[in-house]
Short mmCIF file of C-alpha atoms and ligand atoms in Angstrom, two decimals:
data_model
loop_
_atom_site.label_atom_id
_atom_site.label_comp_id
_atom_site.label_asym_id
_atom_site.label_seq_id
_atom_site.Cartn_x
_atom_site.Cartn_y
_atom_site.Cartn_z
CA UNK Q 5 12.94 -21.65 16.24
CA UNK Q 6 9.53 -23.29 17.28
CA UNK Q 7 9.23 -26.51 15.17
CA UNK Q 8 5.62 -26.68 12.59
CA UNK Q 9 4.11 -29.41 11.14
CA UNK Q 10 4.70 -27.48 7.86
CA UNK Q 11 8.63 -27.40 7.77
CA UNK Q 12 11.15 -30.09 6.61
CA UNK Q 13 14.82 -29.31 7.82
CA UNK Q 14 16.86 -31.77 5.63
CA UNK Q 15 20.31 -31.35 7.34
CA UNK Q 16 21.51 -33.75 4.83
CA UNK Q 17 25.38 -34.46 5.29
CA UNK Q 18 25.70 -34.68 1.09
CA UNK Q 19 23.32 -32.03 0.89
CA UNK Q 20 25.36 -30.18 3.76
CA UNK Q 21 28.78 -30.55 2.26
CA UNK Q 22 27.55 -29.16 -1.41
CA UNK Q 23 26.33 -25.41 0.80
CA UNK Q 24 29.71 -25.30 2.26
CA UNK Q 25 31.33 -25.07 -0.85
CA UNK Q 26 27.65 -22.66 -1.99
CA UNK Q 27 28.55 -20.56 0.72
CA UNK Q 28 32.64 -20.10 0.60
CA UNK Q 29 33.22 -16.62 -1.19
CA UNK Q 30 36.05 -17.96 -3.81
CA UNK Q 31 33.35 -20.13 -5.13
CA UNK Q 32 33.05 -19.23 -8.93
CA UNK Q 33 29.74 -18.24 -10.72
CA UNK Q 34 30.10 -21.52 -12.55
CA UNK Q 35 30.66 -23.77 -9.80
CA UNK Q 36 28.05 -21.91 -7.38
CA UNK Q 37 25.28 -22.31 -10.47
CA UNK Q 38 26.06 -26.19 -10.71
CA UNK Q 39 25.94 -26.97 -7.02
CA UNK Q 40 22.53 -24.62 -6.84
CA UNK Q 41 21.45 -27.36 -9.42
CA UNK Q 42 22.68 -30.56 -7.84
CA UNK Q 43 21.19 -29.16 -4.24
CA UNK Q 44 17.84 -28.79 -5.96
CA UNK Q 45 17.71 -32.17 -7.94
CA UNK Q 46 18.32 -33.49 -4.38
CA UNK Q 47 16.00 -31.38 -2.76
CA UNK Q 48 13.24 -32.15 -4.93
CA UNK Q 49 14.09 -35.79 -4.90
CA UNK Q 50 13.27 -35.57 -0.83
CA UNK Q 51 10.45 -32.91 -0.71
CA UNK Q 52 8.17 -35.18 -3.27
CA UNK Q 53 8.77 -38.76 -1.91
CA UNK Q 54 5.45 -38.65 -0.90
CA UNK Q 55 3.51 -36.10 -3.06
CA UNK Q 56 3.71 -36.27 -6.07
CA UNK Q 57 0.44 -36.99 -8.44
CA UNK Q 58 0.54 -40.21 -10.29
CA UNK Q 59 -1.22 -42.23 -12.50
CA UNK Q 60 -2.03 -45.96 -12.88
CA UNK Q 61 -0.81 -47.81 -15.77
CA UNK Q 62 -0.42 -51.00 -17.73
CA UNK Q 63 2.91 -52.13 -18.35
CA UNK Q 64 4.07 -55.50 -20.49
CA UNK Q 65 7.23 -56.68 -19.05
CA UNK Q 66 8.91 -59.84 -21.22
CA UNK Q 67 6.92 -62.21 -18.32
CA UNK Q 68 3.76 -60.61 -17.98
CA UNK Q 69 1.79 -57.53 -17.78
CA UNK Q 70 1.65 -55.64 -14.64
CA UNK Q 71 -0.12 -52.31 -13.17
CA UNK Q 72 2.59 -49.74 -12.43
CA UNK Q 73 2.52 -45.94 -10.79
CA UNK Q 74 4.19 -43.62 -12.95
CA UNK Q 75 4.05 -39.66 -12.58
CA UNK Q 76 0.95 -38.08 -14.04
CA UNK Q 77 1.44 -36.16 -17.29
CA UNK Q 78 1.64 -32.26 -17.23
CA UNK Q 79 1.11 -32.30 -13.88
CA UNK Q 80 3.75 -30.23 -11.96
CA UNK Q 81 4.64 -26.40 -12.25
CA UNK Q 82 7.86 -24.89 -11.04
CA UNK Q 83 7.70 -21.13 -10.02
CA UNK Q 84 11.06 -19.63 -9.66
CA UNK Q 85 10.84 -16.04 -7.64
CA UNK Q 86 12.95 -13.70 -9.88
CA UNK Q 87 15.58 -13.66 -10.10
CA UNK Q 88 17.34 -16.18 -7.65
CA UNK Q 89 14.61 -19.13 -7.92
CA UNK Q 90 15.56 -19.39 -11.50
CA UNK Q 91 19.16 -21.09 -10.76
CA UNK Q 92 16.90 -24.05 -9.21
CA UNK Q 93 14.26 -24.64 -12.55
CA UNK Q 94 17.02 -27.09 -14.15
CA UNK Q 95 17.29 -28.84 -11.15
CA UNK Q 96 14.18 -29.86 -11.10
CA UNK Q 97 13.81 -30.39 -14.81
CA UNK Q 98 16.72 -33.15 -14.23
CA UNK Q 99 13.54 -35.02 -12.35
CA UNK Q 100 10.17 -33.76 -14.35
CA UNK Q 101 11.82 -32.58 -17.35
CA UNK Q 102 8.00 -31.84 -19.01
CA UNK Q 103 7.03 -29.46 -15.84
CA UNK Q 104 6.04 -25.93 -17.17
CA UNK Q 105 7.42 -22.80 -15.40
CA UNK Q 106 5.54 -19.52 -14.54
CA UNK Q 107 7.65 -16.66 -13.15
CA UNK Q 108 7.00 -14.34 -10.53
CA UNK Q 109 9.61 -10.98 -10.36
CA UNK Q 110 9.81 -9.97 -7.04
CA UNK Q 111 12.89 -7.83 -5.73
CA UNK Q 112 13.35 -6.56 -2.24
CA UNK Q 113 13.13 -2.70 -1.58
CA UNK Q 114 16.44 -1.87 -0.19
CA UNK Q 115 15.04 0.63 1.99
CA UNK Q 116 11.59 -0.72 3.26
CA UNK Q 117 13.27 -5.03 2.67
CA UNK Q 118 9.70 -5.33 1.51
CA UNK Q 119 9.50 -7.88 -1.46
CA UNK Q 120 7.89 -5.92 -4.88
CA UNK Q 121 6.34 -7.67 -7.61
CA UNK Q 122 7.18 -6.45 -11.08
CA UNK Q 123 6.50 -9.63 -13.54
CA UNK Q 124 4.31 -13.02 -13.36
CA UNK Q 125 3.42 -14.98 -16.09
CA UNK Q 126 1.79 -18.43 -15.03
CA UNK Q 127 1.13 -21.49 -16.89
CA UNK Q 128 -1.80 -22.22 -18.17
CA UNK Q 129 -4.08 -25.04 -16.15
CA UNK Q 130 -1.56 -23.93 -12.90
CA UNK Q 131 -4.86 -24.22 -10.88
CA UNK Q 132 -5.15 -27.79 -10.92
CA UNK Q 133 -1.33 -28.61 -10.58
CA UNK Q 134 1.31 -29.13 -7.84
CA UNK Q 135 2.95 -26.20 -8.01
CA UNK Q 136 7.01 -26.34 -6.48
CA UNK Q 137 7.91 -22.44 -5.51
CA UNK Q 138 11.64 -21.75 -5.66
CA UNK Q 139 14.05 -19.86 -3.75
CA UNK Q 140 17.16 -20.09 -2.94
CA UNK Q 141 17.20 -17.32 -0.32
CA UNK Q 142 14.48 -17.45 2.63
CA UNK Q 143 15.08 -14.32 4.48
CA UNK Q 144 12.54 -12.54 6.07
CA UNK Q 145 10.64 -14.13 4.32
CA UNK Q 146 8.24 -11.43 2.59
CA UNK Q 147 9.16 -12.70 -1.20
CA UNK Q 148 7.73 -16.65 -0.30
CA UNK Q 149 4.52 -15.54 1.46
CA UNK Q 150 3.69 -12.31 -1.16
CA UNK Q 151 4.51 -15.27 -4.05
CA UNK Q 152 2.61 -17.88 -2.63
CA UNK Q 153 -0.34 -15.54 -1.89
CA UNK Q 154 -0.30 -14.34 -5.87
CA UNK Q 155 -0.29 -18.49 -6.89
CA UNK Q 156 -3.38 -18.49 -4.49
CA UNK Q 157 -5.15 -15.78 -5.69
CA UNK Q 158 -4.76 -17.26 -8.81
CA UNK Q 159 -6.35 -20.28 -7.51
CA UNK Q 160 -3.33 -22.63 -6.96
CA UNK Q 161 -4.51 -25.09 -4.23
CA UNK Q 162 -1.35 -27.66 -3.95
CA UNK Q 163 2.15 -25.44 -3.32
CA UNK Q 164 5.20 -26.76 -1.84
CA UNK Q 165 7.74 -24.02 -1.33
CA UNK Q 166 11.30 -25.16 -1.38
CA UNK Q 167 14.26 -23.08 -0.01
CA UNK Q 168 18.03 -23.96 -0.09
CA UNK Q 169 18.98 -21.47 3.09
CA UNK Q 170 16.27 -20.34 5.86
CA UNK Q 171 16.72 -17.28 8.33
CA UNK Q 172 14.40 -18.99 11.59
CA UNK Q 173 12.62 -15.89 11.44
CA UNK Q 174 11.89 -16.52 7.31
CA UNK Q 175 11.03 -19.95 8.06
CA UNK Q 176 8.65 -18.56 10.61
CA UNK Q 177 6.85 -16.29 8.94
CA UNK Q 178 6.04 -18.59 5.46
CA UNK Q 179 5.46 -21.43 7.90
CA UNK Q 180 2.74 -19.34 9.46
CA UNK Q 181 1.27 -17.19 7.10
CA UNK Q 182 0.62 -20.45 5.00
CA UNK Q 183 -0.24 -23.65 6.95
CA UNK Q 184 -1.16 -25.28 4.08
CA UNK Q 185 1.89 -25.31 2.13
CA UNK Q 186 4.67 -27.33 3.00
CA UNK Q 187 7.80 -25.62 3.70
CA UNK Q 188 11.29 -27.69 2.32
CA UNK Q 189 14.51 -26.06 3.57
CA UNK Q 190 18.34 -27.75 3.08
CA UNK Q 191 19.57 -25.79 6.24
CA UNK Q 192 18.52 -23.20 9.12
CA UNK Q 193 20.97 -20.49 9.16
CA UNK Q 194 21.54 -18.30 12.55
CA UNK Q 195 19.75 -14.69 11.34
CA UNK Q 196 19.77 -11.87 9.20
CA UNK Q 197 22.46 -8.80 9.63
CA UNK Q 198 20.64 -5.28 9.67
CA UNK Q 199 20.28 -5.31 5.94
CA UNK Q 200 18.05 -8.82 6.41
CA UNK Q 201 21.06 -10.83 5.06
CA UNK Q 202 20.92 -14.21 5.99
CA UNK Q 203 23.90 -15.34 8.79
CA UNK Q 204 26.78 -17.19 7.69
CA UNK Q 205 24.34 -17.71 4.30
CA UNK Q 206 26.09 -17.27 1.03
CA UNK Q 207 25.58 -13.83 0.37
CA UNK Q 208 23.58 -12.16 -2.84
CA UNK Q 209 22.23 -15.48 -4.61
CA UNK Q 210 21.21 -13.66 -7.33
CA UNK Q 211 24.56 -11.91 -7.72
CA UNK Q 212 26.53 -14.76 -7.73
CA UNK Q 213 24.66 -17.19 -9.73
CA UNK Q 214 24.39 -14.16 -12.98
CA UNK Q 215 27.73 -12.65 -11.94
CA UNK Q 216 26.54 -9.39 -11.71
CA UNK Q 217 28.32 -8.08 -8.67
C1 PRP G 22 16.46 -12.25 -2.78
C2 PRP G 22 16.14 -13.74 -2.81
C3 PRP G 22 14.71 -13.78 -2.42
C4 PRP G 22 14.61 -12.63 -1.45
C5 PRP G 22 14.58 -13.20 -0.07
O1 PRP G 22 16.05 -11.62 -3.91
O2 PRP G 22 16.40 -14.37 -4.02
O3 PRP G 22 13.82 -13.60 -3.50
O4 PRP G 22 15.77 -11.83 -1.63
O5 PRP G 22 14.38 -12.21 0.85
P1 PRP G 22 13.10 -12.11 1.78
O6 PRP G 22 12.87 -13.51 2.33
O7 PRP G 22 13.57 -11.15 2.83
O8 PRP G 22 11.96 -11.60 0.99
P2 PRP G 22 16.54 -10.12 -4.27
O9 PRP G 22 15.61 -9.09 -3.76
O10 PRP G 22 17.96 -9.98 -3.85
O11 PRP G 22 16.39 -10.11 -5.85
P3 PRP G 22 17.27 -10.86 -6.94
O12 PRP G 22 17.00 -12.33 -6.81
O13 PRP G 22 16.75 -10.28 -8.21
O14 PRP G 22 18.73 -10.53 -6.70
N1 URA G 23 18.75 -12.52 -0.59
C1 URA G 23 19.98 -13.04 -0.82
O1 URA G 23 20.36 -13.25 -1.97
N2 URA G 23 20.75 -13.31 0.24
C2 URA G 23 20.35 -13.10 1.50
O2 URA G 23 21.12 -13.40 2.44
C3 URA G 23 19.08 -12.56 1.72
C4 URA G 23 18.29 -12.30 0.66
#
């Protein structure tokens, strides 16, 4: 895959070692929705080291007083895409447990793969906050770039998009459709199978995190 200023690859070996276990089939629902979590807390840990809006204030230690940074109030958003992206929303409450959530329901056409939109419901204010996209599942990528074009049009200026497994051509096609959003995936799978299935991958996210398969 061509590299863009837009994407972070973490290939983290902790972060590595929790997919392997993601992606192995005897994995139960229970254990697959915890490590979904613990991937995202780290995740979100990385993709905001240096983004994330904070504030200036006073603090009285037992010595003295000092100025400290400390992340502005009410000032992140989490969108999960439906119905996936919602296994990573406690994840990141772990870090920002205030952060609002909108939902966008998206689902991909089995025939045509293209994503549909059937539900969004955005915070309030979403405009004027960082907004963290979620997916688990970057395939060909038509759910991240129709959801991040919907957050737009709705007048969302700061979006980070954050992705636990990326299909290059996924990757690609968010990373070019959006310049301005930066792209956070844990690990760069090989392709997608002829039903745009990410290879090795982990199979139906959705599925396995709600157990309905
Ligand atoms: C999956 C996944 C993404 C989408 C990725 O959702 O959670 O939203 O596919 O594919 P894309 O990159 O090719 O658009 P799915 O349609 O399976 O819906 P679900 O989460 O409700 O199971
Ligand atoms: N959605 C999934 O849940 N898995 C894939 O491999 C591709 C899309």
């Amino acid at each position: 895959m061509k590299s863009y200023d837009n994407v972070v690859i973490f290939d983290h070996p902790l972060i590595r070692h929790k997919i392997a276990i993601l992606r192995d089939e005897r994995t139960s629902m229970k254990e697959f929705r915890e490590l979904v979590e613990e991937i995202t807390v780290l995740m979100t840990y990385e993709s905001l080291k240096d983004g994330v809006p904070t504030t200036e204030i006073e603090v009285k230690t037992p010595l003295e007083v000092c100025r400290q940074q400390v992340v502005s109030d009410n000032s992140i958003a989490i969108v999960p895409i439906l119905r996936a992206g919602l296994g990573m929303v406690s994840g990141i409450h772990v870090l920002f447990p205030t952060a609002r959530v909108g939902h966008i329901g998206m689902y991909r056409n089995e025939e045509t793969m293209l994503p549909e939109t059937y539900y969004c419901k955005l915070p309030e204010g979403i405009e004027d906050k960082l907004v963290l996209v979620v997916d688990p599942m970057l395939a060909t990528g038509g759910s991240a770039v129709d959801a991040i074009n919907l957050l737009k049009s709705r007048g969302c200026k700061n979006i980070k998009f954050m992705a636990i497994i990326g299909a290059p051509q996924g990757v690609s096609k968010v990373a070019e459709a959006h310049p301005d959003v930066n792209i956070y995936v844990s690990t760069l799978d090989r392709d997608l199978n002829e039903n745009c299935y990410i290879l090795p991958g982990l199979g139906d996210a959705g599925d396995r995190l709600f157990g309905t398969k």
